[in-house]
XYZ file of C-alpha atoms in Angstrom:
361
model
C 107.275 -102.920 -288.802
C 105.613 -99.875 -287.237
C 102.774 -98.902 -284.694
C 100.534 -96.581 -285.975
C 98.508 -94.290 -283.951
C 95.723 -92.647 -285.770
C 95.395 -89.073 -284.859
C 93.206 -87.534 -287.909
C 91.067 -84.809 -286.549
C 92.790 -84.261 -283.022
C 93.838 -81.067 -282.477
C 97.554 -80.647 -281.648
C 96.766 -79.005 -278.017
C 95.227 -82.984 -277.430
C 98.967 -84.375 -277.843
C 100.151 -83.852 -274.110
C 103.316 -84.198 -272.410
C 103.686 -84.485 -268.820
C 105.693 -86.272 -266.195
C 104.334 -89.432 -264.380
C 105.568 -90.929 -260.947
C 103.938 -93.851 -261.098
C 105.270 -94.721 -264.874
C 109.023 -93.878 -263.693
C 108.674 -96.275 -260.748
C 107.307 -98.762 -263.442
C 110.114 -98.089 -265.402
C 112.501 -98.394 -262.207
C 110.588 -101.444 -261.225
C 111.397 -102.990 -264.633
C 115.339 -101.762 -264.120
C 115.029 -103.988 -261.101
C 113.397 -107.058 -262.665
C 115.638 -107.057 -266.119
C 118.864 -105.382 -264.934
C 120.851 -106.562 -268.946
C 118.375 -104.510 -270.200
C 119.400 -101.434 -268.254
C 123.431 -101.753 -268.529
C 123.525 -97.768 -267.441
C 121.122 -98.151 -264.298
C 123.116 -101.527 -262.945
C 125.013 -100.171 -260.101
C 121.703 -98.274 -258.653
C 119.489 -101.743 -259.458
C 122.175 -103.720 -256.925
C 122.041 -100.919 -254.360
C 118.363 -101.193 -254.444
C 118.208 -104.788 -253.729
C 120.764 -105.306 -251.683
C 118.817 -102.131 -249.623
C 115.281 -103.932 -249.631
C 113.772 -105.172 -247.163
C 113.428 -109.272 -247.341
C 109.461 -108.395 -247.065
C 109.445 -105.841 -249.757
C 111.973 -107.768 -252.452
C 109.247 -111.045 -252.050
C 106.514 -108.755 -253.020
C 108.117 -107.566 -255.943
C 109.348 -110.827 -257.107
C 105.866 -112.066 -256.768
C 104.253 -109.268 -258.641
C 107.027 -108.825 -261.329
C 104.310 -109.925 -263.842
C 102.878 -106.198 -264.057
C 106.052 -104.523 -265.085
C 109.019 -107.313 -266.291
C 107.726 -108.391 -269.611
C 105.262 -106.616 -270.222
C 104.064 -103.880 -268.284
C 99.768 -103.042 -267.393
C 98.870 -100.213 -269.092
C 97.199 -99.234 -265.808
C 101.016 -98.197 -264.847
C 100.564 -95.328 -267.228
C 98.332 -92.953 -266.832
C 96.725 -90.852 -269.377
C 96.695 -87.862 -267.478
C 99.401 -87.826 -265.314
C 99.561 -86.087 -261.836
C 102.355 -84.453 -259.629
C 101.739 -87.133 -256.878
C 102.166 -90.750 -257.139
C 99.440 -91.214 -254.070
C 96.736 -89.190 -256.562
C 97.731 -91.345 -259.951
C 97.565 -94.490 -257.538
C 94.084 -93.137 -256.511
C 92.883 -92.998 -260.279
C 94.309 -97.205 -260.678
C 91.735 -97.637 -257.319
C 89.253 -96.276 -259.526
C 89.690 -98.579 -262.276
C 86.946 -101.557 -261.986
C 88.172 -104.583 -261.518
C 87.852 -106.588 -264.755
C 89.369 -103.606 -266.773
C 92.270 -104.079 -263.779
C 92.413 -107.325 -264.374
C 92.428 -108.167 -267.602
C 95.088 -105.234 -268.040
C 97.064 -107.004 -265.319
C 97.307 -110.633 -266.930
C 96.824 -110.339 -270.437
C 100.454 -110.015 -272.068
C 101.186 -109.006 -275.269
C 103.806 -111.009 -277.423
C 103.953 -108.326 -280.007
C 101.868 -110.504 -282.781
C 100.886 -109.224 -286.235
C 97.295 -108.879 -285.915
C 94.865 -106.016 -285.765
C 94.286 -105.962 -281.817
C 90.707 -106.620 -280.763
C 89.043 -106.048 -277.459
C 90.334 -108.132 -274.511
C 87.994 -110.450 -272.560
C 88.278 -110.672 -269.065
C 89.632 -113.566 -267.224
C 87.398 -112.697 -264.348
C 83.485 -113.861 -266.705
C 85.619 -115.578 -269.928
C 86.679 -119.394 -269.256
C 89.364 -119.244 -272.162
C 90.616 -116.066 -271.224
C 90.763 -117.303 -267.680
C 92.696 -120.600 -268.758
C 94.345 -118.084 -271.049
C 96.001 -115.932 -268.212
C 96.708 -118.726 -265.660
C 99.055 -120.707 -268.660
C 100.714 -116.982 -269.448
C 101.742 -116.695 -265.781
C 102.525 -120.179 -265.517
C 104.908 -120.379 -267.758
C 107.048 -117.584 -266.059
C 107.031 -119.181 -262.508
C 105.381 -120.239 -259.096
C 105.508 -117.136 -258.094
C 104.001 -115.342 -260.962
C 101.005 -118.323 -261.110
C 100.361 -118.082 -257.522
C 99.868 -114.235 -257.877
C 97.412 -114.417 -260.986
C 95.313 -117.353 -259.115
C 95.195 -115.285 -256.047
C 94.319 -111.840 -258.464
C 91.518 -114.157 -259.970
C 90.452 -115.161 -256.836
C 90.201 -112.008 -254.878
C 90.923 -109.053 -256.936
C 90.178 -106.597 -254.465
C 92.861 -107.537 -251.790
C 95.483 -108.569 -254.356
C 94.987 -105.182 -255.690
C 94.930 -103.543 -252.499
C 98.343 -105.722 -251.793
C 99.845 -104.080 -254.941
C 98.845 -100.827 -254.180
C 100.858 -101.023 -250.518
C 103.695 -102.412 -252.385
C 103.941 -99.249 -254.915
C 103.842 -97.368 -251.418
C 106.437 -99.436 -249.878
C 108.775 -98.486 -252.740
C 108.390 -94.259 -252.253
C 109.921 -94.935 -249.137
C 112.336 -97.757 -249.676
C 113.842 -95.792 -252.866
C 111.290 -94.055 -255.038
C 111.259 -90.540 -253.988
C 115.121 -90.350 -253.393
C 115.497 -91.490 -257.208
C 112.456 -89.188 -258.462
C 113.857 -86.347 -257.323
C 116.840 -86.825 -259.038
C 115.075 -87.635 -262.246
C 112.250 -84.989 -261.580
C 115.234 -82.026 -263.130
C 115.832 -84.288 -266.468
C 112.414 -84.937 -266.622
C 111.474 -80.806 -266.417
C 113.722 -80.332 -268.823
C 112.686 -82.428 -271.301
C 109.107 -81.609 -270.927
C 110.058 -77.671 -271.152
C 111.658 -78.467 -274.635
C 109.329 -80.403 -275.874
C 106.587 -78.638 -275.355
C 108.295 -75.585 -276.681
C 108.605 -77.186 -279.930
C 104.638 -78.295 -279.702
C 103.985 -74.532 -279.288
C 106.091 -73.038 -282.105
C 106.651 -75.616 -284.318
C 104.034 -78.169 -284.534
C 103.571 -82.120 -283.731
C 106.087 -82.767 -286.029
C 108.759 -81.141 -284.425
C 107.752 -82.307 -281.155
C 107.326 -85.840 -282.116
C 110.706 -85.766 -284.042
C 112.338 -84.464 -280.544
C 110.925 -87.828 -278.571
C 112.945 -90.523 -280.848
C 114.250 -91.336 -284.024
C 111.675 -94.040 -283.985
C 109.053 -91.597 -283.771
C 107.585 -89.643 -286.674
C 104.468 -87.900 -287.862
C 102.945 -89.104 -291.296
C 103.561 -87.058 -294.325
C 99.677 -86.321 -293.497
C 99.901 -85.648 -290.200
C 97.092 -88.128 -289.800
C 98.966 -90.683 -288.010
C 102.221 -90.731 -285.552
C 104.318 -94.177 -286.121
C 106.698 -96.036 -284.060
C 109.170 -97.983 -285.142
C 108.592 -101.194 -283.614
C 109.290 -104.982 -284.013
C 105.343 -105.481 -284.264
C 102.582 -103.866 -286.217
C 99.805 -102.982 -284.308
C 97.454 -99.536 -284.493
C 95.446 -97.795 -282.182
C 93.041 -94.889 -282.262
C 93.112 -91.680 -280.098
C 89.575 -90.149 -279.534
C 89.258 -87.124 -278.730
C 91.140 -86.699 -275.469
C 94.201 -87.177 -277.539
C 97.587 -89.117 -277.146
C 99.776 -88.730 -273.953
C 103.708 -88.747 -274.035
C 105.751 -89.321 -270.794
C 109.336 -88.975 -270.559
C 111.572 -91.393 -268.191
C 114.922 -91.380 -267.033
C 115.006 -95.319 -266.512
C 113.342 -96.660 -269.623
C 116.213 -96.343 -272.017
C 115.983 -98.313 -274.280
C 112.255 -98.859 -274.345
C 109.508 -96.878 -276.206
C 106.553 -98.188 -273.838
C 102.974 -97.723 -275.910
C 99.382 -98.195 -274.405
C 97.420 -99.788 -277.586
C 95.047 -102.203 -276.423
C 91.581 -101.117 -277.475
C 89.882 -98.852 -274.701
C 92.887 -97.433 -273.663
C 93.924 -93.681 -274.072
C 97.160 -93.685 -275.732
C 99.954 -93.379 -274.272
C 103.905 -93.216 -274.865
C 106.403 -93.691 -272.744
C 110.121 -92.129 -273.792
C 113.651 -92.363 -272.892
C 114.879 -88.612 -271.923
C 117.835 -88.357 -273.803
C 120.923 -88.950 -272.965
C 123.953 -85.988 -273.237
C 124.920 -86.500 -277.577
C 122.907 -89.587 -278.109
C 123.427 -92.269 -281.050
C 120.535 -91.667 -282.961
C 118.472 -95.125 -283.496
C 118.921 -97.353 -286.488
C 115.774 -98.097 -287.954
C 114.498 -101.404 -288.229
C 114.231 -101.827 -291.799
C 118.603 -100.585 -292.205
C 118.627 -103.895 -289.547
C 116.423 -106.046 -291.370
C 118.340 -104.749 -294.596
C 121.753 -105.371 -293.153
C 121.007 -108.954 -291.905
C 119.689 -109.816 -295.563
C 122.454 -108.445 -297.038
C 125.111 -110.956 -294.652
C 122.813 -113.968 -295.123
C 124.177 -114.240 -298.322
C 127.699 -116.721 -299.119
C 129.142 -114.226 -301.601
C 128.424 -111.203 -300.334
C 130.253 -111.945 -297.015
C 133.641 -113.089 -299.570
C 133.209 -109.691 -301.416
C 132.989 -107.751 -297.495
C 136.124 -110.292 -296.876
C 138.214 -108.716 -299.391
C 136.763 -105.432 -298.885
C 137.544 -105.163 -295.677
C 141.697 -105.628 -296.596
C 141.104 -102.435 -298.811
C 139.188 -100.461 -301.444
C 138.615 -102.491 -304.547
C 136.836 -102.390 -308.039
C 133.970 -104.442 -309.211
C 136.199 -105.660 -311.723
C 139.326 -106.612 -309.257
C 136.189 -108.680 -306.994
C 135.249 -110.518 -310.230
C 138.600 -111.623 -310.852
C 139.569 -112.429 -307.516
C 136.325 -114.550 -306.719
C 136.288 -115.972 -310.397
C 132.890 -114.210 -310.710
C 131.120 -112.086 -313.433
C 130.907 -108.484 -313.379
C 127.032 -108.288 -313.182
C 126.786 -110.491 -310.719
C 129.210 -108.937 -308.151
C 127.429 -105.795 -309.385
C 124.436 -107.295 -308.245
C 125.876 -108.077 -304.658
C 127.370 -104.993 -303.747
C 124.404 -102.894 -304.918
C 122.122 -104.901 -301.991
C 125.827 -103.982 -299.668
C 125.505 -100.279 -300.249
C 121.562 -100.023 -299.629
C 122.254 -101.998 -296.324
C 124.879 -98.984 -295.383
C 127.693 -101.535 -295.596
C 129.739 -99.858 -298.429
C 130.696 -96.603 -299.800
C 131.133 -96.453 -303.671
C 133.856 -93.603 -304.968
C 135.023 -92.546 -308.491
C 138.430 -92.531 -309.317
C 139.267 -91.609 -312.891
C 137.650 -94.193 -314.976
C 137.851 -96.285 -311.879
C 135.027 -96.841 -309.243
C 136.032 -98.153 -306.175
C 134.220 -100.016 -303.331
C 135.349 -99.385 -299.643
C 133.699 -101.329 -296.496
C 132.114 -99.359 -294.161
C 132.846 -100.979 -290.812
C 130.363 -98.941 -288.855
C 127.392 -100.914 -290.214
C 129.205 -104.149 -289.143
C 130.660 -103.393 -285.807
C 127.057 -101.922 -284.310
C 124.935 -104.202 -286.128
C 124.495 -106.609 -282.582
C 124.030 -103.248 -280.760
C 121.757 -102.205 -283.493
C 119.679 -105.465 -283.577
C 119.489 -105.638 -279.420
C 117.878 -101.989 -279.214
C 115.408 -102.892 -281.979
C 114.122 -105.731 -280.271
C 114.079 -104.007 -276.878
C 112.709 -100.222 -278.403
């Protein structure tokens, strides 16, 4: 599954990377609501909360709908600033449908070709559409999309005072920590966008990210497939220090693209791609091959020893370790006239860990 981002005919000066504050306190404000997804950040989420302000916790609780499941593309801005005051200025300038519908229409990561969103503010379906979404994830999250509905302009100008709330209760003290990584990052991959192309640069962000072989489109490896299209002011990348493990993308039609990374962390595991998952979950679903992986994982053993041992025939245990070794779950080696078939317990013992980051990336 992939997200494709078509980039055919933008130049390569168009794919910009640049630091955000108000996408890292998105990404901190999602720490904060979905602390198992952010294992590494745990001890700074509790400090955070038990530091709040009862005032300031209730707000976020009550407007955890913009950033816990899914997050309003409004929180990422296409052309970031050095200021989170001046990116929350651009959001003010947003109208309020566009605000709105960005706010309460969720994404569960469907299959279809993404078409433009109506708004729940003039659409009747949309409208019912939005108020059973935030229903269905609390009181607290329906009383905040009725009120949005309602009065857009003072929820809005409620959400903005909240974002401002959080510089001072913990936002700038954590940005400027994250503000060296973040320099870093954006010094090196920029670098590589000078010298070496999108390739290189794109290659630099994640695993999961890659240019196609024509350049003509940059996919991420996803559990959804979607696509996009970046006009002419190009595709923007934004590194974080709190999103790990999440690849964040703006798709939804009328929205500039945008990608949000994880800064890497020092000699990181490079990401398993979803098809090794999808190949290595195939490959256990079946009765025999987990009795072959049984005996394989005692010791090495032939194709012929398996056969006897499992009272099976030679082509079809050939047939069952041949899916094992494209999953990555074996290693094959010749001895003599002898070739011999050795489990390779990686594949097994990171699969969960493997499985949880695809469905989080």
């Amino acid at each position: 599954m992939t997200l494709r981002i078509d980039i055919g005919g933008v130049p390569s000066e168009r794919l910009r990377f640049a630091a955000s504050p108000l996408a890292e306190l998105t990404a901190m404000l999602h720490v904060l609501a979905e602390p198992g997804h952010h294992p590494q950040h745990a001890v700074w989420a509790a400090d955070v909360w038990a530091g709040l302000r009862p005032e300031l916790a209730e707000r976020l609780r009550e407007a955890e709908f913009l950033w816990r499941s899914s997050q309003a593309d409004f929180l990422f801005p296409a052309r970031p600033r050095p200021a989170l005051a001046d990116e929350l200025d651009d959001v003010d300038r947003i109208d309020d449908e566009t605000y709105v519908t960005a706010a309460l229409v969720t994404t569960c990561g469907g299959t279809r070709a993404p078409v433009a969103a109506r708004s729940p503010l003039t659409d009747a379906a949309a409208r019912e559409r939005a108020l059973d979404l935030a229903q269905a994830r609390g009181p607290r999250q329906e009383a905040f999309a009725e009120r949005l509905l309602a009065d857009p302009a003072a929820v809005r100008e409620r959400v903005r005072d909240t974002l401002t709330q959080c510089a001072e209760a913990f936002f700038d003290t954590a940005w400027t920590a994250a503000a060296v990584r973040l320099a870093t990052d954006l010094r090196l991959k920029n670098d590589l966008l000078k010298r070496q192309g999108a390739a290189a640069a794109l290659a630099s962000v994640s695993g999961a990210v890659t240019l196609s072989p024509d350049g003509d489109c940059i996919l991420v490896d996803k559990l959804q497939d979607k696509a996009t299209q970046a006009d002419d002011t190009g595709v923007t990348f934004i590194p974080s220090v709190f999103n790990s493990p999440h690849l964040v993308v703006v798709h939804a039609p009328g929205w500039h693209p945008v990608v949000q990374y994880p800064v890497a962390e020092p000699n990181p595991a490079e990401p398993v791609s979803l098809e090794t998952v999808t190949l290595r979950l195939a490959a256990l679903a079946h009765p025999v091959r987990l009795r072959l992986l049984r005996t394989l994982a005692r010791g090495p053993h032939t194709t012929g020893e398996l056969a006897h041992v499992w009272e099976l025939s030679r082509p079809e245990v050939s047939r069952h370790l041949a899916v094992l070794r494209r999953a990555g779950l074996l290693t094959a080696r010749r001895h003599g006239r002898y070739v011999r078939h050795t489990l390779e317990p990686s594949g097994l013992t990171a699969l969960g860990t493997d499985l949880l980051a695809a469905v989080l990336r």
